[in-house]
């Protein structure tokens, strides 16, 4: 573990109250989007106290360095070429570990309440008489907005933001009309494989074909990739990043704002000469 990480863990332990984690209970924790440093201090502290950790594939590997050596680790994510764990099996595992009297941490990518099934697990446990609590995490929409510079709201451009699942939506015009509001940003989770359907759904309700789209792949990680498109050609662009990692789709005029900023920042990098005369008047 690096020196600074060590310091964080020690700092966290010092902050810990006695009842951070309780034996026989489950803490459902958001690991944040991308890397360790996008995790909250509370989440890092709780992970370092776990006696049993149940985690999925969106949890970055550096976060596991916080876990104590005695902690049982249970990976329940998707592994290449292997079937993913069923939700019923994960629920049963959490219950089993809690009933063994362990301090159980269920660690999920992003935030447990945003397409994270945190509440499903909590309800299942509560029905068995097992208590659970939540620790918030930075969800992918917020993590990707900051690491790409694409704002989700922007004065005069986007007054609201909608987080949408890219799986199992209906293709009725009512659904798409409801989503396509003026001055609003759409953020699709789990939508890369559905880019054709998303494009078709939006075009069918007269979305502007040029409405900007950004695919943010591996947001917050060193291999983050941004692919720009528009509503009309987004399906083609999606095929280029088919197997490249978790991807968020941001649709709205805010993407152009992020692009403009990225271009200006690239120019400054290429020609780092601040315009002193403007600042000095
Ligand atoms: N609970 C998570 C979301 C789980 S759904 C959260 O709050 O972020 C999984 C989807 O989240 C992925 O298919 C992808 O669309 C998005 N996602 C998660 N991590 C991401 C990342 N680092 N970069 C881009 N998208 C990400």
Coordinates of C-alpha atoms in Angstrom, one line a residue, residues 6 12 15 51 81 91 114 118 124 131 159 168 172-173 179 208 213 216-217 226 238 247-248 260 275:
X6 CA -1.6 4.1 4.4
X12 CA -10.0 6.8 8.6
X15 CA -12.2 8.8 12.7
X51 CA -14.7 -8.8 8.0
X81 CA -16.7 -15.6 -20.6
X91 CA -28.8 -12.0 -1.5
X114 CA -28.4 4.3 -8.8
X118 CA -28.9 -1.7 -3.1
X124 CA -34.3 -9.0 1.2
X131 CA -30.3 -4.9 9.4
X159 CA -32.2 22.8 -16.7
X168 CA -35.4 -3.1 -20.9
X172 CA -43.3 3.5 -27.3
X173 CA -43.2 7.1 -28.5
X179 CA -37.5 11.7 -22.0
X208 CA -32.7 16.9 -33.6
X213 CA -23.9 12.5 -27.8
X216 CA -17.7 7.9 -21.9
X217 CA -15.9 4.6 -21.5
X226 CA -14.6 9.8 -24.9
X238 CA -21.1 2.6 -30.4
X247 CA -19.7 3.1 -20.9
X248 CA -22.1 6.0 -20.0
X260 CA -15.6 23.4 -26.5
X275 CA -3.0 36.1 -21.9

